[in-house]
């Protein structure tokens, strides 16, 4: 037993050693989280923002853009109490339409919005007259370039994390093309500047360029620097992946949940409804199914047979059946031989049954008489039935 226990401990120790000494697999999840150092996190980019914007103030937005900028809007003079550049770098987390509208309002007041994402909000598309498509298939590398000849040497080639999204329609009056993604020698627009009110929106469709994996390869950082070179050096509002609470998006309860009084009233109503359902379910009894008892067909059968004999006027047969059932009762109840219905039988029946001796003798005489009679009448049947029923009752 000690040998097997030692062997088991040795085996477990070896498994633990192998597990801890093994090389951990690379996590290729596309988080775009500024605190993640995995390939598709944005730790490097976020920590270099101050250097890119000459140590301008950087504020993290840990709520939805609507909640952040709406709280900083002065309704009295219809202006924002803050100004700067909003930066949004995410792949699979689209901005809700309410926040998108707030960002356009923020830009129209002389501010800047920079978004690098695979999902351009529908509000942007409708209001700015732009459209995106994803028609070509990605196989291999794609070259990311900028339209300005000054950034000719800042083009990069990317392998991992690419998407095939590009701008298919633009409003030429307000839009300036800033960059392309070249695939199979065909350039597709992937970076534009759109004038909106007094400000600008910069929309980029390859957020993978800002990830740790691509920034640390060769001189790819030059491309990222060139993308942001169009942005003014002001306060940076960085949209963090690490939200304090989940964005409500287009929920119809957005306004209710945004107000403490309405939110608590809503939760109280839901809680009351739950308690009502629980206690109401306990007070109500389920419908009890009515189960009909089995019908006693014996009585019906007897009535049917009786009516049959009565209608045919076969009194002799009825009398014989009546006598036969009576004698069977005597045999089973009193254990008497009914073969000879004589004086001795009458005496024994009276003793065992405790019935009146005279009445029993009269009944036995009636039975013997009717057995010998050929044509019995209805009165004979009624008389016999009366005496037998009297025997049962007495």
Coordinates of C-alpha atoms in Angstrom, one line a residue:
X1 CA 0.0 0.0 0.0
X2 CA 2.9 2.4 0.8
X3 CA 4.5 1.6 -2.5
X4 CA 1.3 2.5 -4.4
X5 CA 0.8 5.8 -2.4
X6 CA 4.4 6.8 -3.1
X7 CA 4.0 6.0 -6.8
X8 CA 0.8 8.1 -6.9
X9 CA 2.6 11.1 -5.2
X10 CA 5.5 10.8 -7.6
X11 CA 3.2 10.7 -10.6
X12 CA 1.3 13.8 -9.4
X13 CA 4.5 15.6 -8.8
X14 CA 5.7 14.8 -12.3
X15 CA 2.4 16.0 -13.8
X16 CA 2.6 19.3 -11.9
X17 CA 6.2 19.8 -13.0
X18 CA 5.3 19.2 -16.6
X19 CA 2.4 21.6 -16.4
X20 CA 4.3 24.5 -14.9
X21 CA 7.4 24.0 -17.1
X22 CA 5.5 23.8 -20.3
X23 CA 5.5 26.8 -22.6
X24 CA 2.2 28.7 -22.3
X25 CA 0.3 29.0 -25.6
X26 CA 0.0 32.4 -27.1
X27 CA -3.4 34.0 -26.6
X28 CA -4.5 35.4 -30.0
X29 CA -7.9 36.8 -28.7
X30 CA -8.7 40.1 -30.2
X31 CA -9.4 42.1 -27.1
X32 CA -8.0 45.5 -28.0
X33 CA -7.7 46.1 -24.3
X34 CA -5.2 48.8 -23.3
X35 CA -4.2 46.7 -20.3
X36 CA -3.4 43.5 -22.2
X37 CA 0.1 42.6 -23.4
X38 CA -1.2 39.8 -25.6
X39 CA -0.7 40.1 -29.4
X40 CA -4.0 41.7 -30.1
X41 CA -4.1 44.0 -27.0
X42 CA -3.3 47.7 -27.3
X43 CA -1.0 48.1 -24.3
X44 CA 1.9 49.4 -26.3
X45 CA -0.2 52.0 -28.2
X46 CA -1.9 53.2 -25.1
X47 CA 1.3 53.8 -23.2
X48 CA 2.8 55.7 -26.1
X49 CA -0.1 58.1 -26.5
X50 CA 1.5 60.8 -24.4
X51 CA 4.7 60.7 -26.5
X52 CA 2.6 60.9 -29.7
X53 CA 0.7 64.0 -28.5
X54 CA 3.5 65.8 -26.6
X55 CA 2.3 64.9 -23.1
X56 CA -1.2 66.3 -23.6
X57 CA -3.7 65.2 -21.0
X58 CA -5.3 61.7 -21.6
X59 CA -8.7 60.9 -20.1
X60 CA -10.1 57.4 -20.0
X61 CA -13.8 57.1 -20.9
X62 CA -15.0 54.2 -18.8
X63 CA -18.7 54.7 -19.7
X64 CA -20.5 55.1 -23.0
X65 CA -19.6 58.1 -25.2
X66 CA -23.2 59.4 -24.7
X67 CA -23.0 59.3 -20.9
X68 CA -19.5 60.9 -20.9
X69 CA -20.1 63.8 -23.3
X70 CA -23.8 64.4 -22.5
X71 CA -22.8 65.2 -18.9
X72 CA -20.3 67.8 -20.2
X73 CA -22.8 69.6 -22.4
X74 CA -24.1 73.0 -21.3
X75 CA -27.7 73.3 -22.3
X76 CA -27.9 77.0 -21.5
X77 CA -25.4 78.1 -24.2
X78 CA -25.6 74.9 -26.3
X79 CA -21.9 74.1 -26.1
X80 CA -19.6 71.5 -24.5
X81 CA -17.6 72.5 -21.4
X82 CA -14.7 70.4 -22.6
X83 CA -12.9 70.0 -25.9
X84 CA -10.4 67.6 -27.5
X85 CA -10.0 64.5 -29.5
X86 CA -12.0 61.3 -29.0
X87 CA -10.1 58.1 -29.9
X88 CA -11.9 54.8 -30.4
X89 CA -10.0 51.6 -31.3
X90 CA -12.0 48.4 -31.2
X91 CA -13.0 45.6 -33.6
X92 CA -16.1 43.7 -32.6
X93 CA -17.7 46.2 -30.2
X94 CA -19.9 48.6 -32.3
X95 CA -20.9 52.0 -30.9
X96 CA -24.6 52.3 -30.2
X97 CA -26.5 54.7 -32.3
X98 CA -27.3 57.1 -29.3
X99 CA -23.6 57.4 -28.6
X100 CA -22.8 57.8 -32.3
X101 CA -25.1 60.7 -32.5
X102 CA -23.5 62.3 -29.4
X103 CA -20.1 61.9 -31.0
X104 CA -21.2 63.7 -34.2
X105 CA -22.6 66.5 -32.0
X106 CA -19.2 66.6 -30.2
X107 CA -17.4 66.9 -33.5
X108 CA -19.7 69.5 -34.9
X109 CA -18.7 71.8 -32.0
X110 CA -15.1 72.0 -33.3
X111 CA -13.8 68.8 -31.8
X112 CA -12.2 65.7 -33.4
X113 CA -13.4 62.1 -33.4
X114 CA -11.0 59.3 -34.5
X115 CA -12.4 55.8 -34.9
X116 CA -10.5 52.7 -36.1
X117 CA -13.1 49.9 -36.2
X118 CA -14.7 47.2 -38.3
X119 CA -18.2 48.6 -37.5
X120 CA -19.0 52.1 -38.6
X121 CA -22.2 53.1 -36.8
X122 CA -25.4 53.4 -38.9
X123 CA -25.9 56.9 -37.7
X124 CA -22.6 57.9 -39.2
X125 CA -23.5 56.2 -42.5
X126 CA -26.9 57.9 -42.7
X127 CA -25.7 61.4 -41.7
X128 CA -22.3 61.5 -43.4
X129 CA -23.4 59.8 -46.7
X130 CA -20.9 57.0 -46.5
X131 CA -21.1 53.2 -47.1
X132 CA -18.8 50.3 -46.5
X133 CA -18.5 46.9 -48.2
X134 CA -16.5 43.7 -47.8
X135 CA -16.5 42.0 -51.2
X136 CA -13.0 40.7 -51.7
X137 CA -11.4 37.7 -50.0
X138 CA -8.3 38.1 -47.9
X139 CA -5.5 35.6 -48.8
X140 CA -2.0 36.6 -47.6
X141 CA -0.8 40.1 -46.9
X142 CA -2.3 43.5 -47.4
X143 CA -0.4 46.7 -47.8
X144 CA -1.6 49.7 -45.8
X145 CA -0.6 53.0 -47.4
X146 CA -1.4 56.7 -46.9
X147 CA -2.5 59.0 -49.7
X148 CA -0.1 61.9 -48.8
X149 CA 3.2 61.5 -50.5
X150 CA 5.0 62.7 -47.4
X151 CA 4.0 59.3 -45.8
X152 CA 5.1 57.2 -48.8
X153 CA 7.8 55.4 -46.8
X154 CA 5.4 54.7 -43.9
X155 CA 3.5 52.0 -45.7
X156 CA 3.4 48.6 -44.0
X157 CA 2.4 45.1 -44.8
X158 CA 0.1 43.2 -42.4
X159 CA -0.6 39.5 -42.2
X160 CA -2.7 38.8 -39.1
X161 CA -5.9 40.5 -37.9
X162 CA -6.9 41.9 -41.2
X163 CA -10.5 42.5 -42.3
X164 CA -11.8 43.0 -45.9
X165 CA -13.9 46.1 -45.1
X166 CA -13.5 49.2 -47.2
X167 CA -15.3 52.5 -48.1
X168 CA -17.5 52.0 -51.2
X169 CA -19.4 55.3 -51.1
X170 CA -18.3 58.7 -49.9
X171 CA -19.6 62.3 -50.0
X172 CA -17.0 64.0 -52.1
X173 CA -17.9 67.5 -50.9
X174 CA -17.0 66.8 -47.2
X175 CA -14.7 63.8 -47.4
X176 CA -11.0 63.6 -48.0
X177 CA -9.4 60.2 -48.7
X178 CA -6.3 59.7 -46.5
X179 CA -5.4 56.1 -46.9
X180 CA -5.7 52.8 -48.7
X181 CA -5.3 49.1 -48.2
X182 CA -3.8 47.4 -51.3
X183 CA -4.7 43.8 -52.0
X184 CA -3.7 42.1 -55.3
X185 CA -2.5 45.4 -56.5
X186 CA -6.0 46.9 -56.1
X187 CA -6.3 49.9 -53.7
X188 CA -9.3 50.1 -51.5
X189 CA -10.1 53.2 -49.4
X190 CA -9.7 52.5 -45.7
X191 CA -9.0 55.9 -44.1
X192 CA -11.0 59.1 -44.6
X193 CA -11.4 62.5 -43.0
X194 CA -15.0 63.9 -43.0
X195 CA -15.8 67.5 -42.1
X196 CA -18.8 67.8 -39.8
X197 CA -19.8 71.2 -38.5
X198 CA -16.8 72.9 -37.1
X199 CA -14.9 69.7 -36.5
X200 CA -13.7 66.5 -38.2
X201 CA -14.3 62.8 -38.0
X202 CA -11.4 60.4 -39.0
X203 CA -12.6 56.9 -39.8
X204 CA -10.1 54.1 -40.2
X205 CA -11.1 50.4 -41.0
X206 CA -8.0 48.4 -39.9
X207 CA -7.8 48.6 -36.1
X208 CA -5.3 45.7 -36.1
X209 CA -2.6 48.3 -37.0
X210 CA -2.8 49.5 -33.4
X211 CA -2.3 46.1 -31.7
X212 CA 0.9 45.0 -29.9
X213 CA 1.6 42.4 -32.5
X214 CA 1.7 44.8 -35.5
X215 CA 3.2 47.8 -33.7
X216 CA 6.3 45.9 -32.5
X217 CA 7.1 44.4 -36.0
X218 CA 9.8 46.2 -37.9
X219 CA 8.9 49.9 -38.4
X220 CA 5.1 49.5 -38.4
X221 CA 4.9 52.1 -35.7
X222 CA 5.6 54.7 -38.4
X223 CA 2.3 53.9 -40.1
X224 CA 0.4 54.4 -36.8
X225 CA 2.2 57.7 -36.2
X226 CA 1.2 58.9 -39.7
X227 CA -2.4 58.0 -39.0
X228 CA -2.5 60.1 -35.9
X229 CA -0.4 62.9 -37.4
X230 CA -3.7 64.3 -38.8
X231 CA -5.1 64.8 -35.3
X232 CA -4.7 68.1 -33.4
X233 CA -2.6 68.1 -30.3
X234 CA -5.3 68.5 -27.7
X235 CA -6.7 66.6 -24.8
X236 CA -7.3 62.9 -25.7
X237 CA -10.5 61.2 -24.6
X238 CA -9.6 57.5 -24.9
X239 CA -12.5 55.1 -25.1
X240 CA -11.5 52.3 -22.7
X241 CA -12.5 48.7 -23.2
X242 CA -12.8 48.4 -19.4
X243 CA -16.2 49.9 -18.9
X244 CA -17.5 50.4 -15.4
X245 CA -20.8 49.0 -16.5
X246 CA -22.2 47.5 -19.6
X247 CA -23.5 50.0 -22.2
X248 CA -27.2 50.0 -22.7
X249 CA -27.0 50.6 -26.4
X250 CA -30.4 51.0 -28.1
X251 CA -32.3 49.7 -25.2
X252 CA -35.8 51.2 -24.7
X253 CA -35.1 51.3 -21.0
X254 CA -32.0 53.4 -21.4
X255 CA -33.5 56.6 -20.0
X256 CA -35.2 54.8 -17.1
X257 CA -32.0 53.0 -16.1
X258 CA -30.0 56.2 -16.4
X259 CA -32.0 57.9 -13.7
X260 CA -31.6 56.6 -10.1
X261 CA -35.2 57.2 -9.1
X262 CA -36.7 55.6 -12.2
X263 CA -34.2 52.8 -12.0
X264 CA -35.1 51.9 -8.4
X265 CA -38.8 52.2 -9.2
X266 CA -38.3 49.8 -12.2
X267 CA -36.4 47.3 -10.0
X268 CA -39.1 47.5 -7.3
X269 CA -41.9 46.9 -9.8
X270 CA -40.1 43.8 -11.2
X271 CA -39.4 42.5 -7.6
X272 CA -43.1 43.1 -6.7
X273 CA -44.2 41.2 -9.8
X274 CA -42.0 38.3 -9.0
X275 CA -43.3 38.1 -5.4
X276 CA -46.9 38.3 -6.7
X277 CA -46.3 35.4 -9.1
X278 CA -44.7 33.3 -6.4
X279 CA -47.4 33.8 -3.8
X280 CA -50.3 33.8 -6.3
X281 CA -49.1 30.5 -7.6
X282 CA -49.1 29.0 -4.0
X283 CA -52.6 30.3 -3.2
X284 CA -54.2 28.8 -6.3
X285 CA -54.8 25.1 -6.4
X286 CA -54.6 23.3 -9.6
X287 CA -57.8 22.1 -11.2
X288 CA -58.7 18.6 -9.8
X289 CA -59.7 16.3 -12.6
X290 CA -63.1 14.7 -12.1
X291 CA -62.7 10.9 -12.3
X292 CA -66.0 9.2 -12.9
X293 CA -66.5 6.0 -10.9
X294 CA -66.8 2.8 -12.9
X295 CA -70.4 2.1 -13.7
X296 CA -72.0 -1.0 -12.0
X297 CA -73.1 -2.9 -15.0
X298 CA -74.4 -5.8 -12.9
X299 CA -77.6 -4.0 -11.9
X300 CA -78.2 -3.0 -15.5
X301 CA -77.6 -6.5 -16.7
X302 CA -80.0 -8.0 -14.1
X303 CA -82.7 -5.4 -15.1
X304 CA -82.3 -6.2 -18.7
X305 CA -82.6 -10.0 -18.1
X306 CA -85.5 -9.5 -15.8
X307 CA -87.3 -7.3 -18.4
X308 CA -86.6 -9.9 -21.0
X309 CA -88.3 -12.7 -19.0
X310 CA -91.1 -10.5 -17.9
X311 CA -91.9 -9.5 -21.5
X312 CA -91.9 -13.1 -22.7
X313 CA -94.2 -14.2 -19.8
X314 CA -92.1 -17.2 -19.2
X315 CA -93.0 -17.5 -15.5
X316 CA -91.9 -21.2 -15.1
X317 CA -88.4 -20.3 -16.2
X318 CA -88.2 -17.3 -13.9
X319 CA -89.5 -19.3 -11.0
X320 CA -86.9 -22.0 -11.7
X321 CA -84.1 -19.5 -11.8
X322 CA -85.4 -17.9 -8.6
X323 CA -85.5 -21.2 -6.8
X324 CA -82.0 -22.2 -8.1
X325 CA -80.4 -18.9 -6.8
X326 CA -82.1 -19.3 -3.5
X327 CA -80.9 -22.9 -3.0
X328 CA -77.4 -21.9 -4.0
X329 CA -77.5 -19.3 -1.3
X330 CA -78.6 -21.9 1.3
X331 CA -75.7 -24.2 0.3
X332 CA -73.1 -21.5 0.4
X333 CA -74.3 -19.8 3.6
X334 CA -75.5 -22.7 5.7
X335 CA -73.7 -25.6 4.2
X336 CA -76.9 -27.7 3.8
X337 CA -77.7 -30.3 1.2
X338 CA -80.6 -29.1 -1.0
X339 CA -81.1 -32.3 -2.9
X340 CA -84.1 -33.3 -0.7
X341 CA -86.5 -30.6 0.5
X342 CA -88.2 -32.5 3.2
X343 CA -89.2 -31.9 6.9
X344 CA -85.7 -32.6 8.0
X345 CA -84.3 -30.0 5.6
X346 CA -86.8 -27.4 6.9
X347 CA -85.9 -28.1 10.5
X348 CA -82.1 -27.8 9.9
X349 CA -82.5 -24.6 7.9
X350 CA -84.6 -23.1 10.7
X351 CA -81.9 -24.0 13.2
X352 CA -79.0 -22.7 11.2
X353 CA -80.6 -19.5 10.0
X354 CA -82.5 -18.7 13.1
X355 CA -85.6 -17.9 11.0
X356 CA -89.2 -18.6 11.9
X357 CA -89.8 -22.4 11.5
X358 CA -93.4 -21.9 10.2
X359 CA -92.3 -19.4 7.6
X360 CA -89.5 -21.6 6.4
X361 CA -91.7 -24.6 6.2
X362 CA -94.2 -22.6 4.1
X363 CA -91.4 -21.4 1.8
X364 CA -90.1 -24.9 1.2
X365 CA -93.7 -26.2 0.5
X366 CA -94.2 -23.4 -2.0
X367 CA -90.9 -24.3 -3.8
X368 CA -91.8 -27.9 -4.0
X369 CA -95.3 -27.1 -5.3
X370 CA -94.1 -24.7 -8.0
X371 CA -91.5 -27.1 -9.2
X372 CA -94.2 -29.7 -9.8
X373 CA -96.6 -27.3 -11.4
X374 CA -96.5 -27.1 -15.2
X375 CA -98.1 -23.7 -16.0
X376 CA -97.2 -21.2 -13.3
X377 CA -98.9 -17.8 -13.2
X378 CA -97.7 -14.4 -12.5
X379 CA -99.3 -14.6 -9.0
X380 CA -97.2 -17.7 -8.3
X381 CA -94.0 -15.8 -9.2
X382 CA -94.9 -12.8 -7.1
X383 CA -95.8 -15.1 -4.1
X384 CA -92.5 -17.0 -4.4
X385 CA -90.5 -13.8 -4.7
X386 CA -92.3 -12.3 -1.6
X387 CA -91.5 -15.4 0.5
X388 CA -87.8 -15.5 -0.5
X389 CA -87.3 -11.8 0.1
X390 CA -89.0 -12.3 3.5
X391 CA -86.5 -15.0 4.3
X392 CA -83.6 -12.6 3.5
X393 CA -85.0 -9.8 5.6
X394 CA -86.1 -11.7 8.7

